[in-house]
CSV table of C-alpha atoms and ligand atoms in Angstrom, one decimal:
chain,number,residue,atom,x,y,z
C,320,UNK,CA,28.6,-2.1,-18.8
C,321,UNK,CA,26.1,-5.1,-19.6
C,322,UNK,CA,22.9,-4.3,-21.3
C,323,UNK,CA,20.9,-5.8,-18.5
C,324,UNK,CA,21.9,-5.2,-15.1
C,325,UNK,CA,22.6,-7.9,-12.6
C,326,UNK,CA,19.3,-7.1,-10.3
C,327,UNK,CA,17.4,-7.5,-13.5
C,328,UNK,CA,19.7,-10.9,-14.8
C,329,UNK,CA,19.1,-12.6,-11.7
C,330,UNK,CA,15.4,-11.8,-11.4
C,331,UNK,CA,12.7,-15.0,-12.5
C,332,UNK,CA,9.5,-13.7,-14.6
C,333,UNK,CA,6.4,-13.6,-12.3
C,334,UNK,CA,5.0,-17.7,-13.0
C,335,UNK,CA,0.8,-17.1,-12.9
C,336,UNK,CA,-1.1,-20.2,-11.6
C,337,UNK,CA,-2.1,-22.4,-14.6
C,338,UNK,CA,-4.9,-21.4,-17.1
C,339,UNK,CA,-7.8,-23.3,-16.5
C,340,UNK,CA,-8.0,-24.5,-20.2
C,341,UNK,CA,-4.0,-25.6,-20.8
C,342,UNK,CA,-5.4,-27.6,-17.7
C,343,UNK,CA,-8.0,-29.2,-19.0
C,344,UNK,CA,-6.1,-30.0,-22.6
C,345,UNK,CA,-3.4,-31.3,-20.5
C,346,UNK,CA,-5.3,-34.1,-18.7
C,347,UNK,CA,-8.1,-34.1,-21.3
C,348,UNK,CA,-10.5,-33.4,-18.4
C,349,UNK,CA,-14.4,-31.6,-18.5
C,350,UNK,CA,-14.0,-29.3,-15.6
C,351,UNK,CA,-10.7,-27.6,-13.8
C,352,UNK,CA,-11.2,-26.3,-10.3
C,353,UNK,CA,-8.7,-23.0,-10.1
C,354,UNK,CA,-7.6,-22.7,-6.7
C,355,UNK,CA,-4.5,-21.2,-7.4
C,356,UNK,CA,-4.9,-17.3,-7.7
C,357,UNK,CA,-7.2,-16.4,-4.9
C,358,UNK,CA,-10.1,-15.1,-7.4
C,359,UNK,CA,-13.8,-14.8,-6.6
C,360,UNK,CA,-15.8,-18.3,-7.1
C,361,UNK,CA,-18.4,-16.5,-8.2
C,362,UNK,CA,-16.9,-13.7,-11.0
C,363,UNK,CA,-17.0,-10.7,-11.4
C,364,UNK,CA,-19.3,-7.8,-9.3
C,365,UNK,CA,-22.5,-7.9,-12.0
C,366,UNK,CA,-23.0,-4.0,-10.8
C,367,UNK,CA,-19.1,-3.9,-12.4
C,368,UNK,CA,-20.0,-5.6,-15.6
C,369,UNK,CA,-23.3,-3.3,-16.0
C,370,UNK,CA,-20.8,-0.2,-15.4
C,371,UNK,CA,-18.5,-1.2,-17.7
C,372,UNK,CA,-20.9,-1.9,-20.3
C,373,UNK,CA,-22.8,1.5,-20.4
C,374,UNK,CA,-19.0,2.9,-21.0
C,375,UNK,CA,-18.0,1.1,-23.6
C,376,UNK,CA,-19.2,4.3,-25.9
C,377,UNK,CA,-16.4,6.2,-24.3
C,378,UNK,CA,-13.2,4.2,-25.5
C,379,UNK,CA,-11.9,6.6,-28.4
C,380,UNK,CA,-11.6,9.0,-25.4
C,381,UNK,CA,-8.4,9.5,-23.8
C,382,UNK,CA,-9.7,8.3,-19.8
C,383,UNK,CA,-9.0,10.7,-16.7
C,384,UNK,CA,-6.7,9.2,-14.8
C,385,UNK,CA,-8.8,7.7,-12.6
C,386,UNK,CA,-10.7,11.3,-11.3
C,387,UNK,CA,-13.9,9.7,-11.0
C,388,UNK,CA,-13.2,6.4,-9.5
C,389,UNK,CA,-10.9,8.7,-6.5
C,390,UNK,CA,-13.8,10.9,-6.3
C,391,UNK,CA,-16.3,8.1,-5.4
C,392,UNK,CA,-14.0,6.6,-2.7
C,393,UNK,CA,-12.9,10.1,-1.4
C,394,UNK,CA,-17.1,10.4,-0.6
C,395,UNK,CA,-17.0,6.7,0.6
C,396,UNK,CA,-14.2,7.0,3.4
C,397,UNK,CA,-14.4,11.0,3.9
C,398,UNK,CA,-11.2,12.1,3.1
C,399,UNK,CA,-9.7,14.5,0.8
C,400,UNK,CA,-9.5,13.5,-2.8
C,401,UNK,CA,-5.9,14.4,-2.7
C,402,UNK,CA,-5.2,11.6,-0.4
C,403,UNK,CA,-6.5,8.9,-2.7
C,404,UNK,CA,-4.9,7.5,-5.6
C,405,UNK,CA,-6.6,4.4,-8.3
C,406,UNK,CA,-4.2,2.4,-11.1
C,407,UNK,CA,-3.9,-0.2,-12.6
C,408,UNK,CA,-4.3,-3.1,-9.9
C,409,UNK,CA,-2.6,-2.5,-6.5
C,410,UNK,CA,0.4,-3.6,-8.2
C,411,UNK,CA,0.3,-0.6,-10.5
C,412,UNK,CA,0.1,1.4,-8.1
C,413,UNK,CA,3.2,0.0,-5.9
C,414,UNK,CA,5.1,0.0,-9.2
C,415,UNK,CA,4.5,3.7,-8.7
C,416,UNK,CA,5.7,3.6,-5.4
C,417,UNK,CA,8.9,2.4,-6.1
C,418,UNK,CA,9.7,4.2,-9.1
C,419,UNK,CA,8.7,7.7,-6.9
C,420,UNK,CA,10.7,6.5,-4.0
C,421,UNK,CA,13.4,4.4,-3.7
C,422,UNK,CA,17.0,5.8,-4.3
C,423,UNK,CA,19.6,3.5,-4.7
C,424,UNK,CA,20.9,3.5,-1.8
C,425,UNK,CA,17.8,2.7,0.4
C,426,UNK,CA,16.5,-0.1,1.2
C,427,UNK,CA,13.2,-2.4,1.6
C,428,UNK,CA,12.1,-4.5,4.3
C,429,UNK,CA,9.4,-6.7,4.9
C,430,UNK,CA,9.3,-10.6,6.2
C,431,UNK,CA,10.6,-13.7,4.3
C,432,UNK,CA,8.4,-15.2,1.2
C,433,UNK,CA,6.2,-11.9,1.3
C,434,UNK,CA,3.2,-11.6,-1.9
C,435,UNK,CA,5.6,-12.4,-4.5
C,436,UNK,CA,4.1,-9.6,-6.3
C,437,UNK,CA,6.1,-7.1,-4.8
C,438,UNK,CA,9.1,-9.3,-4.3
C,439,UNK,CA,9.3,-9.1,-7.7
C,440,UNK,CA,8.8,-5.3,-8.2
C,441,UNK,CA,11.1,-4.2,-5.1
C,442,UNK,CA,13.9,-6.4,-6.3
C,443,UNK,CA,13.5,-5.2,-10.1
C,444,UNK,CA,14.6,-1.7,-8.5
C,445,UNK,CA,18.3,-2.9,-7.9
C,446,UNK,CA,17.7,-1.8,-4.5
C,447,UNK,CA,19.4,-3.6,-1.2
C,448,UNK,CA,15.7,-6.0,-0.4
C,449,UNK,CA,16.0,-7.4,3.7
C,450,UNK,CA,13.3,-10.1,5.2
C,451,UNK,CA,13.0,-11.1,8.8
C,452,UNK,CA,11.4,-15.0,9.4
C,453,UNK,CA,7.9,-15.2,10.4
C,454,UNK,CA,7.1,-15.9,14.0
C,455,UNK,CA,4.7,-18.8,13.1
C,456,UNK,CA,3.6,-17.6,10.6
C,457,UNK,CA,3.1,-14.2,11.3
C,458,UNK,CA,4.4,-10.9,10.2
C,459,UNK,CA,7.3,-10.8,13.1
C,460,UNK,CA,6.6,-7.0,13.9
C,461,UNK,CA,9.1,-6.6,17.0
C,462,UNK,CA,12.1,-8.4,14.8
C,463,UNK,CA,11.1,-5.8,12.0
C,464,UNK,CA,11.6,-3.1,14.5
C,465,UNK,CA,15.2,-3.7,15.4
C,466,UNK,CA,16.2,-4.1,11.5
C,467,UNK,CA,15.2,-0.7,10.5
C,468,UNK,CA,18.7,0.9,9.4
C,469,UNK,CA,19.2,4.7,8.7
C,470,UNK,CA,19.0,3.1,4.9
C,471,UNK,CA,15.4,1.8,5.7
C,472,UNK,CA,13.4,3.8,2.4
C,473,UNK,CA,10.2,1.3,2.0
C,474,UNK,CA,8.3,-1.7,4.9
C,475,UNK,CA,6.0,-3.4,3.2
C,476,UNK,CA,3.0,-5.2,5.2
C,477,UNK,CA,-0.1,-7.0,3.7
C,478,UNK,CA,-2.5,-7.5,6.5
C,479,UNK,CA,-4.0,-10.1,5.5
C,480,UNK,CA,-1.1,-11.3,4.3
C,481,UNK,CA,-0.8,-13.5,1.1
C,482,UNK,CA,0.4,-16.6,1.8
C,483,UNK,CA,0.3,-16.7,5.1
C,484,UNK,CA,-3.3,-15.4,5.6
C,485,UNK,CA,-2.6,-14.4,9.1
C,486,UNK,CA,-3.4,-10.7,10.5
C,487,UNK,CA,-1.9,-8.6,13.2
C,488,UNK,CA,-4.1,-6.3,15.8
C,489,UNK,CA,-4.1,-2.4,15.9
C,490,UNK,CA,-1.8,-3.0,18.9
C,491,UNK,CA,0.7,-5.0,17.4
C,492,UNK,CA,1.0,-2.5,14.7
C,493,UNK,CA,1.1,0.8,17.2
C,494,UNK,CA,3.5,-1.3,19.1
C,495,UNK,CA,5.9,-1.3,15.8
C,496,UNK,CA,5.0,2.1,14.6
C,497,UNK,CA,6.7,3.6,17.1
C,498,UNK,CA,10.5,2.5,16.1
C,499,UNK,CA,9.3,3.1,12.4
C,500,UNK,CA,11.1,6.5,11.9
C,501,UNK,CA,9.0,9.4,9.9
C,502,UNK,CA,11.2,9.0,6.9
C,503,UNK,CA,10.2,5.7,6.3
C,504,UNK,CA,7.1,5.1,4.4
C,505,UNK,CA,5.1,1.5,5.5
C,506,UNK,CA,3.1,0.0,2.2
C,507,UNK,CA,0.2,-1.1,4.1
C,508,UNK,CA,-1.3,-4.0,1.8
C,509,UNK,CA,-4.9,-5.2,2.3
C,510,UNK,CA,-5.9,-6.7,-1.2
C,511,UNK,CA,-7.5,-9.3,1.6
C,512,UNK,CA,-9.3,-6.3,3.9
C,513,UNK,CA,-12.6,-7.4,3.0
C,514,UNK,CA,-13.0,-11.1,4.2
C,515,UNK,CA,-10.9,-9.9,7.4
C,516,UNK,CA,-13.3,-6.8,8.6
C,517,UNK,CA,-15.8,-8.1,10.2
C,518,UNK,CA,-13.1,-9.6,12.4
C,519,UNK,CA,-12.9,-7.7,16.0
C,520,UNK,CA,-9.0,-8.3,15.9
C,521,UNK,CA,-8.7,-7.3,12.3
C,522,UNK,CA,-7.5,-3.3,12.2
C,523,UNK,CA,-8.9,-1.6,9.2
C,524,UNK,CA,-6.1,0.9,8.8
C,525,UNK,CA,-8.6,3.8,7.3
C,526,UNK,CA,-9.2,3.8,11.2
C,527,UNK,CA,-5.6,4.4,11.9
C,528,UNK,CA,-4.3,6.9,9.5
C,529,UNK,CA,-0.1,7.6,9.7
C,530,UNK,CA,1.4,10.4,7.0
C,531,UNK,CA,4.1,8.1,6.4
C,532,UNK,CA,1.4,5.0,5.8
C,533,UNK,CA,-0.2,4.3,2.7
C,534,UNK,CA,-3.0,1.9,2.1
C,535,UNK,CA,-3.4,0.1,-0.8
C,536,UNK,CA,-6.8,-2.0,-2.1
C,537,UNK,CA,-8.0,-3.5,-5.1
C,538,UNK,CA,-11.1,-4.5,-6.6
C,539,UNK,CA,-9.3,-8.1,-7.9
C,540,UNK,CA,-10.2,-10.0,-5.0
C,541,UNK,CA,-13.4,-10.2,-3.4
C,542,UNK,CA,-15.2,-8.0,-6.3
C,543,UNK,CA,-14.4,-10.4,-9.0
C,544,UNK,CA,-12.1,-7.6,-11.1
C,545,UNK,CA,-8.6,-9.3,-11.7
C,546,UNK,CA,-9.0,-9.5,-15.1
C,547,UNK,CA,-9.5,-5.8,-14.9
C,548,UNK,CA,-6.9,-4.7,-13.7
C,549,UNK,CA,-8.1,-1.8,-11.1
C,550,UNK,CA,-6.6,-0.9,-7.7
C,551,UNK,CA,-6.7,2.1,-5.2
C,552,UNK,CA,-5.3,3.8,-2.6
C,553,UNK,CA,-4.7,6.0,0.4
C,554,UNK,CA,-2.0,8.1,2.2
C,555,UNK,CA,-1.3,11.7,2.6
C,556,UNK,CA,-1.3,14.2,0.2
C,557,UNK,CA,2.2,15.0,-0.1
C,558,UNK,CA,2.8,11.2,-1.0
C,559,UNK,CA,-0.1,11.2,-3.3
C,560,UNK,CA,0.9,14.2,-5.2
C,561,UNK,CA,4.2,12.5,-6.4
C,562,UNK,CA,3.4,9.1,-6.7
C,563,UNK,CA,0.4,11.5,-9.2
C,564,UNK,CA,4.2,12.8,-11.2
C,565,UNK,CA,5.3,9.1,-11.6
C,566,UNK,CA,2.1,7.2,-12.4
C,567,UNK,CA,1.4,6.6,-16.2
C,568,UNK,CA,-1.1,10.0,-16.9
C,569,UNK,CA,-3.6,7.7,-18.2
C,570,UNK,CA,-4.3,4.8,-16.3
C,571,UNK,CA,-6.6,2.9,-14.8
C,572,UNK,CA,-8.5,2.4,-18.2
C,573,UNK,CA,-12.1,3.9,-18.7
C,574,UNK,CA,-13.4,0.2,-17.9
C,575,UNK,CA,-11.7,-0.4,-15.5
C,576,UNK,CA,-13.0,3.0,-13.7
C,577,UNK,CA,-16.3,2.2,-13.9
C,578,UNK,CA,-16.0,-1.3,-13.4
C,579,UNK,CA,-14.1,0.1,-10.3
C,580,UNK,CA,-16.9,2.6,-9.0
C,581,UNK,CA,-19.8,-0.5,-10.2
C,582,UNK,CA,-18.4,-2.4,-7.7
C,583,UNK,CA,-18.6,-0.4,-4.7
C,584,UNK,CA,-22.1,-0.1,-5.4
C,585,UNK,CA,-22.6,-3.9,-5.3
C,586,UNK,CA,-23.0,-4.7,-1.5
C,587,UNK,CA,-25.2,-7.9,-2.8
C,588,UNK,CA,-22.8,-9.3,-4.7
C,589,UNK,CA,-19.9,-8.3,-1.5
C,590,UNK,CA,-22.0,-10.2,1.1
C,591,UNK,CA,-22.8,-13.4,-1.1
C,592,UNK,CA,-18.5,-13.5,-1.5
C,593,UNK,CA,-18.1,-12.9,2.1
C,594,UNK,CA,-20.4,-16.2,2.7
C,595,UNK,CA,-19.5,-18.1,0.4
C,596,UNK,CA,-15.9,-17.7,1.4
C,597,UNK,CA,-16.6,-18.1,4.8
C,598,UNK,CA,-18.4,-21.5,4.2
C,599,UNK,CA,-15.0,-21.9,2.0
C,600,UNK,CA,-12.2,-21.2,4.5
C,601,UNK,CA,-14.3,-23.6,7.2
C,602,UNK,CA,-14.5,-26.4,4.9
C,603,UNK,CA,-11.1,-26.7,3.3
C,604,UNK,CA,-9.1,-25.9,6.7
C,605,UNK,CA,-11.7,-28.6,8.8
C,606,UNK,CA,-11.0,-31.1,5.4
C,607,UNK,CA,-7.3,-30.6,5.0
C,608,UNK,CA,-6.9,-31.0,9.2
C,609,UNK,CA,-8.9,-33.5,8.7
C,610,UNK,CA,-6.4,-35.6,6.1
C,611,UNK,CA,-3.7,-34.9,9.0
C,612,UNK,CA,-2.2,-31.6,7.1
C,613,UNK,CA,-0.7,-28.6,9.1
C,614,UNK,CA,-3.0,-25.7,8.1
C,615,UNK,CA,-2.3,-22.1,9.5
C,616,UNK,CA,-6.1,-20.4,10.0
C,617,UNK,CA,-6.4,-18.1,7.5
C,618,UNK,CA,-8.4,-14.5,7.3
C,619,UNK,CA,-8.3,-14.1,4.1
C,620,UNK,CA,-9.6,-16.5,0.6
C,621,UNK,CA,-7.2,-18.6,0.9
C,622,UNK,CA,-5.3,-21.6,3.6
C,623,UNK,CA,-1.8,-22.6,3.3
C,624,UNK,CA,-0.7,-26.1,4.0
C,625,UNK,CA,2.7,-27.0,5.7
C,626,UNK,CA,3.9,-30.2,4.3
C,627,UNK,CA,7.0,-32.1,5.3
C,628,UNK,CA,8.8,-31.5,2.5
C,629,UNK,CA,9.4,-29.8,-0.9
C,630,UNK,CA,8.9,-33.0,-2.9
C,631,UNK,CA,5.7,-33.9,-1.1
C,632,UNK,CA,4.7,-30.4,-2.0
C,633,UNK,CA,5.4,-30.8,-5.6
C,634,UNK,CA,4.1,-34.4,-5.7
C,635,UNK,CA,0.6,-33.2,-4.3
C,636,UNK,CA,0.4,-30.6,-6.5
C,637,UNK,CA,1.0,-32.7,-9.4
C,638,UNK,CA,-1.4,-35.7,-8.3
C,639,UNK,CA,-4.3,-32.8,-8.0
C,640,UNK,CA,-3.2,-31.1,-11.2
C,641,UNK,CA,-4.2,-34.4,-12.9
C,642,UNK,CA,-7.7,-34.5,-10.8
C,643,UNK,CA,-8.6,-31.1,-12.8
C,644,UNK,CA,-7.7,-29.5,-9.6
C,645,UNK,CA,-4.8,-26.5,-9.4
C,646,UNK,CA,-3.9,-25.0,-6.1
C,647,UNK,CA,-0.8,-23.0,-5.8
C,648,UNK,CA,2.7,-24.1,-5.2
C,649,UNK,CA,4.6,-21.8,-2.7
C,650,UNK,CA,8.4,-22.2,-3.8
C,651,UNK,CA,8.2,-18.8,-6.1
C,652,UNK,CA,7.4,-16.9,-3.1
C,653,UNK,CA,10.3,-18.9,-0.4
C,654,UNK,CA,8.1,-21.8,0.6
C,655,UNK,CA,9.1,-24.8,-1.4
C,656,UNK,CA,7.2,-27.1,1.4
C,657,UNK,CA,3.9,-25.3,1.3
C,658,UNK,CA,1.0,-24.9,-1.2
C,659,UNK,CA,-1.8,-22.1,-0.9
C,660,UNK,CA,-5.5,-23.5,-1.7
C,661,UNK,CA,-7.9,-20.6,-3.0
C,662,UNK,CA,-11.7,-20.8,-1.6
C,663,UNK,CA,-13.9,-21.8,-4.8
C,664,UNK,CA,-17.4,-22.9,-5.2
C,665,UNK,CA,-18.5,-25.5,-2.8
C,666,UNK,CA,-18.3,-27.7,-5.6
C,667,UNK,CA,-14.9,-27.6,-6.4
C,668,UNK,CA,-14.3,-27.2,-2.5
C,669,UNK,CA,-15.3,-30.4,-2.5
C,670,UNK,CA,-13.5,-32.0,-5.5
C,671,UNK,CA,-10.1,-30.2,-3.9
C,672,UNK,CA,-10.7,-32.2,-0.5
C,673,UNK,CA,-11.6,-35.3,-2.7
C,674,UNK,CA,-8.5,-35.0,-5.0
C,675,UNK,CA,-6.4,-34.7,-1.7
C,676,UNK,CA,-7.3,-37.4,-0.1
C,677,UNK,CA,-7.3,-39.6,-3.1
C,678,UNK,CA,-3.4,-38.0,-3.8
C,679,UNK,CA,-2.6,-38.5,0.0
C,680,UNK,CA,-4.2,-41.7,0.3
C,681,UNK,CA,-2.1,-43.3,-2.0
C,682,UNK,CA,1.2,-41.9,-0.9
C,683,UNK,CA,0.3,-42.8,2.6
C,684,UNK,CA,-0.1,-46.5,1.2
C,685,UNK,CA,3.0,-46.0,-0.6
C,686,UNK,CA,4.9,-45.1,2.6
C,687,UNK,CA,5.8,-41.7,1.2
C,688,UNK,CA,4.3,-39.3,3.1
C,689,UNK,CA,3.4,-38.8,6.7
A,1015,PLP,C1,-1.2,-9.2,-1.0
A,1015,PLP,C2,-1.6,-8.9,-2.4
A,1015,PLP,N1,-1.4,-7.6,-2.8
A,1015,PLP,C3,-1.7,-7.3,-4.1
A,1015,PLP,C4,-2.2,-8.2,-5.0
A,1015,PLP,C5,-2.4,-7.8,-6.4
A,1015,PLP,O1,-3.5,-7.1,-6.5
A,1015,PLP,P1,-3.9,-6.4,-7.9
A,1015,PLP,O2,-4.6,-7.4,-8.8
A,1015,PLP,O3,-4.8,-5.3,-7.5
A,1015,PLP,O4,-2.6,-5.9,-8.5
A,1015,PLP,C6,-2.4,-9.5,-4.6
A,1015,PLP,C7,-2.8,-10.5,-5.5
A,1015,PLP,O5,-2.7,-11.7,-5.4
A,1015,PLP,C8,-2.0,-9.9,-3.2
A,1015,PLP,O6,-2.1,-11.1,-2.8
């Protein structure tokens, strides 16, 4: 038997975007836009920080487990507090899943180059992992469907998704749900919900509860918390209750819970990142059209370019690496010919359009791209 088994061999270690400061050594530069990791622009929640702050005299305690951040959002979305669950990032919490779950004989589904996040935790399991393509670009819900095998354990869905940034509608997903069989529990990801819910086609799935469904959310994204490290989430009780067996007894940190319940507080600080995302999103997909890219419209804080190829991928990364700007290259996830922009300031908006066209403009003249 080999110390490390063959699942865990063949796996790569998660690659995070480049820090902004090996960035700036690298090319000896004054500012680095980070466009890589789909953070908040603008940092973190300032209610978060204040909340975090006035707990700071608490840290030689043991925390809770997360009791009073579930018992804020059980009062916020009027449900029981056995139905919600808070760890350490979304990703702690679908570690949990996993670990609570999966047998190894079942099996997850979800579509090709999903949030490489959970690519990475699903496949750590040893389990049997099956993708369908996407259907431009989209979750391809009716080709899901027809895969599910007696074997099916685990679907995971992010809506929005990440990289994609593409949705699907309350009917789409009702359409699907009915070949999903009870026994099968659906990971309904929406890290992304925020920037997509004002959106009349966008299905906030605290409107559609399932028992076999859980939602998962995290204060990373539009509240400025990655750094954190705090998560949440929703599902029936029965689900909760043992995911509650597996999770480590004392996570999410005491910071991190009150940073976490800070945040929710902060509808200031939630409708300045909706706009200035918004303004984001409009102006990188109307400047990257603009340079002739292929951009898929995105819901979320991020775009994803098509390009023709994996080297003209690379080579644009590398050409705005150098102009202090880092975006994310896709080939981690299954996308070696695609890069995902983050919305930043409108500064560094701007410098990421600049840095493009400077990049493309030269390999244009150089006949190398198209
Ligand atoms: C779809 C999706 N889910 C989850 C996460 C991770 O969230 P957290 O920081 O809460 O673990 C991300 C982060 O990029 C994501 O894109």
């Amino acid at each position: 038997m080999p110390l490390v088994p063959p699942y865990i061999e063949s796996l790569r270690p998660y690659e995070a975007g480049r820090t902004i400061e090996s960035v700036r050594r690298q090319y000896g530069l004054n500012h680095v836009a980070k466009l890589a990791s789909n953070e908040n622009p603008l940092g973190a929640s300032p209610k978060a920080l204040e909340a975090m702050t006035r707990d700071l005299k608490g840290l030689s305690l043991y925390p809770n487990g997360g009791l009073d951040l579930r018992e804020v959002l059980a009062r916020e979305y009027d449900v029981k507090l056995d139905n919600v669950i808070a760890g350490s990032g979304s990703e702690g919490i679908m570690s949990n899943i996993i670990r609570a779950f999966l047998c190894d004989d079942d099996e997850v589904l979800t579509t090709d180059a999903a949030f490489i996040g959970f690519q990475v935790l699903a496949k750590s399991r040893g389990v049997k992992y099956r993708t369908v393509p996407y259907d431009n670009w989209h979750y391809d819900l009716p080709a899901l469907a027809a895969q599910i095998n007696e074997n099916t354990k685990i679907i995971y869905l992010a809506n929005p998704n990440n990289p994609t940034g593409t949705i699907f509608t309350r009917h789409q997903f009702d359409e699907f749900y009915q070949h999903v069989p009870e026994r099968v529990l659906i990971i309904l990801d929406e890290a992304y919900f925020e920037y997509a819910k004002d959106n009349p086609r966008y299905p906030d799935s605290m409107h559609y509860r399932y028992d076999n469904v859980i939602t998962l959310r995290t204060f990373s994204k539009i509240y400025g918390l990655a750094g954190v490290r705090i998560g949440y989430g929703f599902a029936h009780e029965e689900l909760i209750r043992n995911l509650l067996k597996v999770k480590l007894p004392f996570e999410p940190s005491t910071p991190a819970q009150a940073a976490g319940i800070g945040a929710l507080a902060d509808k200031e600080f939630l409708h300045r990142s909706l706009e200035l995302n918004a303004r984001g999103l409009r102006y990188l997909t109307d400047g990257l059209q603009g340079l002739g890219m292929k951009v898929i419209e995105s819901q979320a804080n991020f775009v994803m370019t098509v390009l023709d190829s994996e080297q003209d991928a690379s080579r644009i990364f590398e050409e705005l690496l150098s102009q202090g700007v880092v975006v994310r290259p896709l080939k981690a996830f299954g996308l070696p010919n695609c890069i995902r922009v983050s919305t930043g300031t409108d500064e560094d908006n701007q410098l990421c359009i600049e840095a493009w066209r400077k990049s493309y403009g030269a390999n244009v003249a150089a006949g190398r791209t198209g």
